[in-house]
Short mmCIF file of C-alpha atoms and ligand atoms in Angstrom, two decimals:
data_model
loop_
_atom_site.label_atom_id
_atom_site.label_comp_id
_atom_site.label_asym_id
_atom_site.label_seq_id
_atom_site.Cartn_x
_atom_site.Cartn_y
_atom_site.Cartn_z
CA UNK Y 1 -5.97 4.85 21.52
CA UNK Y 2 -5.73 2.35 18.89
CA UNK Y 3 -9.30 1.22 18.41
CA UNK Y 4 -12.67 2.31 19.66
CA UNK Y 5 -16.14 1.11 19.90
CA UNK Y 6 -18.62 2.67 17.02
CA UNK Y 7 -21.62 3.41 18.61
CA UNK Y 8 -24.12 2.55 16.33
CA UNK Y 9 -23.47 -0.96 15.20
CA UNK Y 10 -20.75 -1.58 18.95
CA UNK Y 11 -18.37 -3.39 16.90
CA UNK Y 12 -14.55 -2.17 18.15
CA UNK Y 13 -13.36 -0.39 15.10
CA UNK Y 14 -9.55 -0.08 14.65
CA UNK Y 15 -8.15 3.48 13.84
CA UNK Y 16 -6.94 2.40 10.16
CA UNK Y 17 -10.48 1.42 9.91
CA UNK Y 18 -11.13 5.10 9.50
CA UNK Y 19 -9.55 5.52 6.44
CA UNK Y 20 -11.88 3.11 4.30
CA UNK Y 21 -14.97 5.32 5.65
CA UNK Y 22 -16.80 7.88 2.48
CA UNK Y 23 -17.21 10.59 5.94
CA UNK Y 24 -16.27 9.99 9.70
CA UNK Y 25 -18.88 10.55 12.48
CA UNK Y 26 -16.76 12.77 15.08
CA UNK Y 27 -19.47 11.95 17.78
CA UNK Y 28 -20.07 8.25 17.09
CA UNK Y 29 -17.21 6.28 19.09
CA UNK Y 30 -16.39 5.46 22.64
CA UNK Y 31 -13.78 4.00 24.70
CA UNK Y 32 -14.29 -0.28 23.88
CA UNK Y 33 -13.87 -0.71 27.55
CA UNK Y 34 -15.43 1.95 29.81
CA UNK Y 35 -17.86 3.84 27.17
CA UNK Y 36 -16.44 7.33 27.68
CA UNK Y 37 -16.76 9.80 24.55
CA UNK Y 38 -13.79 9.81 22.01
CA UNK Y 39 -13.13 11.10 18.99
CA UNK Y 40 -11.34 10.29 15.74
CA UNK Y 41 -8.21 11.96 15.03
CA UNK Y 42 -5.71 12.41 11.95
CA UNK Y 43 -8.17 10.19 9.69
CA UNK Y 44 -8.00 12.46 6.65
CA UNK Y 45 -6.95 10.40 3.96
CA UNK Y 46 -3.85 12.94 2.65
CA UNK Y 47 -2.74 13.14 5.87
CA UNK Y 48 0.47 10.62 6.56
CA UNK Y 49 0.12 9.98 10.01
CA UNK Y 50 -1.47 6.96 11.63
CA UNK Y 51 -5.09 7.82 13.11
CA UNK Y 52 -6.19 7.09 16.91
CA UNK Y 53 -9.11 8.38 19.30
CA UNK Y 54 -8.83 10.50 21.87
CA UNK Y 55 -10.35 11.76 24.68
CA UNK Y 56 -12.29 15.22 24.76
CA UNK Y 57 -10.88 17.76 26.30
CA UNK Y 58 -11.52 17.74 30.31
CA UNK Y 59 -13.33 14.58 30.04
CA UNK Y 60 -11.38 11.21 31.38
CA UNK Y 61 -11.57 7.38 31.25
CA UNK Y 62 -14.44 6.15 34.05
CA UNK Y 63 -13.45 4.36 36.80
CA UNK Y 64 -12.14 0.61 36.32
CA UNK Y 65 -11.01 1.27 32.36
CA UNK Y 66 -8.57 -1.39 30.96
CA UNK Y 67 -6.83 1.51 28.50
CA UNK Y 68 -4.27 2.92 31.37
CA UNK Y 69 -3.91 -1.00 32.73
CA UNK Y 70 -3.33 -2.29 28.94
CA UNK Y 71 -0.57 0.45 28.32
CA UNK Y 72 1.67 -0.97 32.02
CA UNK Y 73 1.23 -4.36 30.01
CA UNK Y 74 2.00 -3.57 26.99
CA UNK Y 75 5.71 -1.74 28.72
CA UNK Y 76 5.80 -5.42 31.23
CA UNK Y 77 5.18 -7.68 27.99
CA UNK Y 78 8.57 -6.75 26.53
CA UNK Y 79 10.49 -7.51 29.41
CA UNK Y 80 8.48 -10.65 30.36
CA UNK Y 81 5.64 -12.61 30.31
CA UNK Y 82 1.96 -11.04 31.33
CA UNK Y 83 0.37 -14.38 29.94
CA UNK Y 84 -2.13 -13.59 32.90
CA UNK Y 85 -3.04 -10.61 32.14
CA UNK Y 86 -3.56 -11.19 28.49
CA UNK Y 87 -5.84 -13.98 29.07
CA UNK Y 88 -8.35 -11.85 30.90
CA UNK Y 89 -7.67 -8.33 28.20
CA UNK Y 90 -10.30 -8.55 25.27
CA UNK Y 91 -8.02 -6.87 23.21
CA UNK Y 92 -4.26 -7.32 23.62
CA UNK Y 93 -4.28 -10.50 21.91
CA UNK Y 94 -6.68 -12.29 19.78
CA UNK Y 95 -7.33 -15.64 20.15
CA UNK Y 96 -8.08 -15.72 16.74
CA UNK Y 97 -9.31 -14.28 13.30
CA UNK Y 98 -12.84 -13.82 11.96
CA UNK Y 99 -13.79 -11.76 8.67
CA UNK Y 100 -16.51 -9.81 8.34
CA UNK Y 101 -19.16 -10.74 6.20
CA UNK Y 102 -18.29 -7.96 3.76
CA UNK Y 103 -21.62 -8.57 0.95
CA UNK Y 104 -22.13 -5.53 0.68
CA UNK Y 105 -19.04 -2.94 -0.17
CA UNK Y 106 -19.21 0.50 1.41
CA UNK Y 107 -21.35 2.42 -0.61
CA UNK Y 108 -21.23 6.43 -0.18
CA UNK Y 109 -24.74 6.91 -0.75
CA UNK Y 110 -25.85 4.98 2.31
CA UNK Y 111 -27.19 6.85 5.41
CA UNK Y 112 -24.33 8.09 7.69
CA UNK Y 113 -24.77 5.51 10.33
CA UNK Y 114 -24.67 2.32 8.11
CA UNK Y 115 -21.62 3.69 6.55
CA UNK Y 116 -19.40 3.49 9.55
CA UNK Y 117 -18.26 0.25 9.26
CA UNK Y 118 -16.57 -1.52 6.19
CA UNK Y 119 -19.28 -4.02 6.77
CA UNK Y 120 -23.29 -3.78 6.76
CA UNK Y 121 -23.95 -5.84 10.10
CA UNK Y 122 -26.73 -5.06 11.80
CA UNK Y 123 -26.92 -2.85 15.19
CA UNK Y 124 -26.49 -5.40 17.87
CA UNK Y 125 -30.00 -5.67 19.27
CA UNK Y 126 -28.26 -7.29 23.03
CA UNK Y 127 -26.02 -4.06 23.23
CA UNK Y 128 -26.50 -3.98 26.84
CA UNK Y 129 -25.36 -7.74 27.28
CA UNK Y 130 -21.86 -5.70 26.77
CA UNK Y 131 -22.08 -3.22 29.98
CA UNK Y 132 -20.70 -6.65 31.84
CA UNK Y 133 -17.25 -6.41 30.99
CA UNK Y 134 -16.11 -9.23 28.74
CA UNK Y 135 -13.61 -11.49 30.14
CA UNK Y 136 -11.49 -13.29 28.04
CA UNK Y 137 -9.62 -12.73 24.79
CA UNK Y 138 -11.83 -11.73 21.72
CA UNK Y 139 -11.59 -12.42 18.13
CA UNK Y 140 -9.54 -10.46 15.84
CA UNK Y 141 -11.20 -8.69 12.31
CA UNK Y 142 -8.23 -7.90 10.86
CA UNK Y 143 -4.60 -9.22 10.95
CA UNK Y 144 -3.54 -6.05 12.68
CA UNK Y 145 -4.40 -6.59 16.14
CA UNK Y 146 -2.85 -9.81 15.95
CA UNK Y 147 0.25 -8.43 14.38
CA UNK Y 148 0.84 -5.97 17.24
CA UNK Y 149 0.78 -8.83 19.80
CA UNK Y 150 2.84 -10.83 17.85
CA UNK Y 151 5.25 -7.55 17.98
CA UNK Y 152 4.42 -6.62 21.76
CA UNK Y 153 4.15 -9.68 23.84
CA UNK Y 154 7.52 -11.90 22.36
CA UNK Y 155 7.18 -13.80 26.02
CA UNK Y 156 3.82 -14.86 25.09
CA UNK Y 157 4.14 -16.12 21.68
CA UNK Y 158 3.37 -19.45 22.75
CA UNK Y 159 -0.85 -17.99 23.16
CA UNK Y 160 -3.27 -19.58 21.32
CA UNK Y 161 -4.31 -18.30 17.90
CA UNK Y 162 -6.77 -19.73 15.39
CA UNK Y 163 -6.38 -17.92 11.70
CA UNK Y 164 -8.17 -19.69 9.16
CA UNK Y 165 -6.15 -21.36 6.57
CA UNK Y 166 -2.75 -21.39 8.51
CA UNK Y 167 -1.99 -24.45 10.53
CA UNK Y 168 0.09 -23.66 12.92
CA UNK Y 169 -2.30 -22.53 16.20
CA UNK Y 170 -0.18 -20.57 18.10
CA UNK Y 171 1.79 -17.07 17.52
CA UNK Y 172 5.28 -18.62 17.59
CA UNK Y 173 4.21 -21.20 14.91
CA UNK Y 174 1.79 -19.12 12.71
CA UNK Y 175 4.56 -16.66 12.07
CA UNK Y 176 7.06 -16.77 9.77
CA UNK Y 177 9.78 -14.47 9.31
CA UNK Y 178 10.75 -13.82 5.70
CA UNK Y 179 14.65 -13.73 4.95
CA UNK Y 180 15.30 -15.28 8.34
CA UNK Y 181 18.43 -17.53 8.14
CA UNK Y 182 19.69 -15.90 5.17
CA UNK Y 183 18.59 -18.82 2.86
CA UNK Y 184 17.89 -16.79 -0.40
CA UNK Y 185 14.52 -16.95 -2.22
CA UNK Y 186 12.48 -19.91 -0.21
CA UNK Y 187 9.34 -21.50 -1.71
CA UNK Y 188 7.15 -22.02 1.23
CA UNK Y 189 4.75 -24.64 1.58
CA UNK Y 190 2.39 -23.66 3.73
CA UNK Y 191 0.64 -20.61 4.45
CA UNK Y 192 1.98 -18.67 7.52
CA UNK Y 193 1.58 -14.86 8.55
CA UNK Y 194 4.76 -13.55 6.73
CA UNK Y 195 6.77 -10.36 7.60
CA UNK Y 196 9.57 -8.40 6.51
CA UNK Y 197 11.15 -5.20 6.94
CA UNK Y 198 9.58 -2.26 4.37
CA UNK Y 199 11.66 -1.63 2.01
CA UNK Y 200 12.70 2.26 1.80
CA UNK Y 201 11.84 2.83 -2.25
CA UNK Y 202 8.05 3.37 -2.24
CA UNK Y 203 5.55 1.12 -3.40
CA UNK Y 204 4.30 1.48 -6.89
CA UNK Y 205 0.57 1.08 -7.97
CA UNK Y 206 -1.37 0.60 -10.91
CA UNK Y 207 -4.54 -0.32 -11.82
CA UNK Y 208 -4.61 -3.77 -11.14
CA UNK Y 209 -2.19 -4.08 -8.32
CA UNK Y 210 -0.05 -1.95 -5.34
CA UNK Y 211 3.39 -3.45 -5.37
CA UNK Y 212 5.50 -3.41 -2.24
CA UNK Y 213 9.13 -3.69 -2.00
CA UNK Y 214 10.49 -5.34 1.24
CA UNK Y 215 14.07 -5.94 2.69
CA UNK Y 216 13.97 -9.46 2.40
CA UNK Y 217 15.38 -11.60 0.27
CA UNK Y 218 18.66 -12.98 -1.21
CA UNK Y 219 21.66 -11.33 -0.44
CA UNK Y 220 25.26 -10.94 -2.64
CA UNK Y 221 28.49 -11.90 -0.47
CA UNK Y 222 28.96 -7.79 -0.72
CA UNK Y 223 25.56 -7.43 1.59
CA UNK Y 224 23.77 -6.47 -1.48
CA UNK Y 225 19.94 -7.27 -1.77
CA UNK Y 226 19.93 -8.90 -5.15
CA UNK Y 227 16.56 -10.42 -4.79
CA UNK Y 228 14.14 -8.90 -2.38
CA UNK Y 229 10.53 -10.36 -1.80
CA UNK Y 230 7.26 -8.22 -2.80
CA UNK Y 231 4.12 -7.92 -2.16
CA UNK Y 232 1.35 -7.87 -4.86
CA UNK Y 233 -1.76 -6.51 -3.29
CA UNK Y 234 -4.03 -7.43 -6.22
CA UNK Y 235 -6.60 -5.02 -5.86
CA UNK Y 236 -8.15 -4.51 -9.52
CA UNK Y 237 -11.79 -5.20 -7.74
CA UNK Y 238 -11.47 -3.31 -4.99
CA UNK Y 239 -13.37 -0.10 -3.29
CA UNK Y 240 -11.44 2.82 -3.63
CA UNK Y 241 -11.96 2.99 -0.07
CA UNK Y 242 -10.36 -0.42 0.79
CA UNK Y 243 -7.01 0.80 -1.82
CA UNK Y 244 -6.77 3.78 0.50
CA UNK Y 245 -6.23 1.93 4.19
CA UNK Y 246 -3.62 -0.51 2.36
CA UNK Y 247 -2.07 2.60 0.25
CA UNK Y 248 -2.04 4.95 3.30
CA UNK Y 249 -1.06 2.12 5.78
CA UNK Y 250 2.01 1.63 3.63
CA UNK Y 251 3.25 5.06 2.92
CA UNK Y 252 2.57 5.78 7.02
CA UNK Y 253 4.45 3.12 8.58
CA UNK Y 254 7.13 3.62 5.68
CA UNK Y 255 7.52 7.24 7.19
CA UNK Y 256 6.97 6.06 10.75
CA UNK Y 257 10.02 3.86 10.03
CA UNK Y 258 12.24 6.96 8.37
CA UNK Y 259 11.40 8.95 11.75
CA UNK Y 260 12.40 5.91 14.08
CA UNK Y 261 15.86 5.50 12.25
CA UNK Y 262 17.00 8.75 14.80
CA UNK Y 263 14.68 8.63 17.56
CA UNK Y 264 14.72 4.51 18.48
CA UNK Y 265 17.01 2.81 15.87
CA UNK Y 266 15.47 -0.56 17.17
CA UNK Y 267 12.26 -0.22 15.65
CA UNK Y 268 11.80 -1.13 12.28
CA UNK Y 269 8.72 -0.41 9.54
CA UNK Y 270 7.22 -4.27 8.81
CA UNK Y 271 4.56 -5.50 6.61
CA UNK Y 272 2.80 -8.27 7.80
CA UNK Y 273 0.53 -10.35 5.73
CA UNK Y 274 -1.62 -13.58 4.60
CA UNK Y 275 -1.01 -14.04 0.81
CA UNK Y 276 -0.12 -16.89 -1.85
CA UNK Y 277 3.41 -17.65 -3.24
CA UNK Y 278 3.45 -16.67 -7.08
CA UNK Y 279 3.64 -19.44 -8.76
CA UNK Y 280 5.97 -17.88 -11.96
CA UNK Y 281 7.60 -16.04 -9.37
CA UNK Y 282 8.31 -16.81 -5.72
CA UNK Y 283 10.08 -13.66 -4.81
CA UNK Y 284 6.49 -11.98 -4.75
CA UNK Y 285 3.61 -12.86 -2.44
CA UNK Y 286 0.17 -11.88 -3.66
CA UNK Y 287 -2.07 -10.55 -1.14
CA UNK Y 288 -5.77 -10.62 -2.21
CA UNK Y 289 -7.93 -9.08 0.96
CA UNK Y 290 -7.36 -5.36 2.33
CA UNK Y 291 -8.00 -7.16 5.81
CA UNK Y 292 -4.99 -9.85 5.68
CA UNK Y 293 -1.80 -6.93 5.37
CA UNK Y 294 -0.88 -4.06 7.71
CA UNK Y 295 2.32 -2.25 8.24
CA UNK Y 296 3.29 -1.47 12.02
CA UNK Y 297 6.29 0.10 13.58
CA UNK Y 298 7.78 -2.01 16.18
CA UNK Y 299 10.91 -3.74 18.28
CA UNK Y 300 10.84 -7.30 16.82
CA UNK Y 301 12.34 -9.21 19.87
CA UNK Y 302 13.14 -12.59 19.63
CA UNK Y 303 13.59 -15.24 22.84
CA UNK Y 304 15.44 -18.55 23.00
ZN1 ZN Z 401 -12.03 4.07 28.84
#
């Protein structure tokens, strides 16, 4: 499973999330729709593989669980629409963004259960409001989840989404491919979610910033990138915790993307993210917030 429900403070807590935390609580998540036990898996921060939850061992979802029904929609949502169905999933696709309030930074001396979130909300005190299952399509707290929708439902791109800052309020038009058309270096006017192939070189980091190469760009008549885009995460303030979800995120999907070249040539590695044309430089985009770039494998279908 992708994302779970933390216990303690019930928000739904992707599995990336896991990599920002000082120490993860094995016992303190359950299944965001039916409540069952999971647990976190392959969070350690060397390890260059993309975490999830899973179930215990001999234990199963409870009756009337979205997770199996999400998966069949998921498999029907490349070969068609399942607008229905995605109006009615919390999950599957975000109606829109909504940051955190992030005041306070993740501080390792905090008790264990405060800690488990990148952000210091509060325990809910209507948790039980939630044991009625929520209809309708929830709010997003990072780009991700909208990302994946954007990748897994290309019959539905015409949902509604509301990201602050970016005009256009659905999928198709918030979007923006970079490199499409093959129209060089553009200077874009207005802010979009922009993607683009990974690059294969890795990215290289310093202390004020995590550059990342993508396969985007202009192109020589011999198929040559001459001028590829980056991205300049400009993390100089930043946690060491937040470095490590947009380091590791990177360096897994980049790997992810190496695997898929023999087992499903389709998919590709692509970085997705909410950043600012340089203004010296347009080739590079500089990304300011661990929450507005991921990197996800994926099939990027396009209909007519
Ligand atoms: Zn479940």
């Amino acid at each position: 499973m992708e994302s779970a429900r933390n216990k303690f403070t019930r928000e739904i807590v992707e599995a990336e999330e896991l990599w920002q935390l000082p120490s993860v609580d094995r016992n303190g998540y359950e299944c965001g729709s039916c409540g069952m036990d999971v647990y976190p898996a392959s969070y350690q921060k060397n390890n260059l593989k993309r975490p999830y939850f899973s179930l215990f061992h001999f234990t199963d979802h409870r009756d009337g669980c979205d997770v199996e029904g999400n998966k069949k929609t998921v498999a029907k949502g490349r070969k068609g629409s399942v607008r229905d169905e995605l109006e009615t999933s919390p999950g599957l696709s975000p109606s829109r963004l909504t940051l955190r309030d992030e005041r306070v930074a993740v501080d390792p001396t905090l008790p264990v259960s405060s800690t488990q979130t990148s952000s210091t909300r509060s325990v809910r005190s209507d948790a039980h409001e939630e044991k009625a299952r929520p209809v309708g399509r929830r709010a997003a707290n990072t780009i991700r989840p909208i990302c994946r929708a954007y990748l897994n439902f290309p019959y539905d791109r015409s949902m509604s989404l509301d990201v602050p800052g970016i005009d256009g309020k659905t999928y198709l038009s918030a979007f923006k491919k970079l490199g499409a058309g093959n129209k060089g270096i553009e200077q874009f006017a207005r802010a979009q979610i922009f993607y683009a192939e990974l690059a294969w070189p890795k990215a290289h980091e310093d202390e004020e910033s995590l550059l990342i190469p993508l396969s985007a760009g202009e192109w020589s008549q011999e198929r040559k990138l001459v001028r590829p885009y980056s991205v300049r995460v400009c993390w100089s303030q930043w946690s060491k915790y937040k470095k490590t979800v947009v380091r590791n995120e990177m360096e897994v999907v980049r790997e992810e993307g190496i695997k898929a070249k023999k087992k499903n040539p389709k998919d590709r590695a692509y970085v997705f993210f909410i950043g600012e044309q340089d203004e010296s430089d347009p080739t590079v985009f500089n990304v300011s917030d661990h929450r507005l770039i991921c990197g996800l494998l994926g099939t990027l279908i396009f209909v007519s």
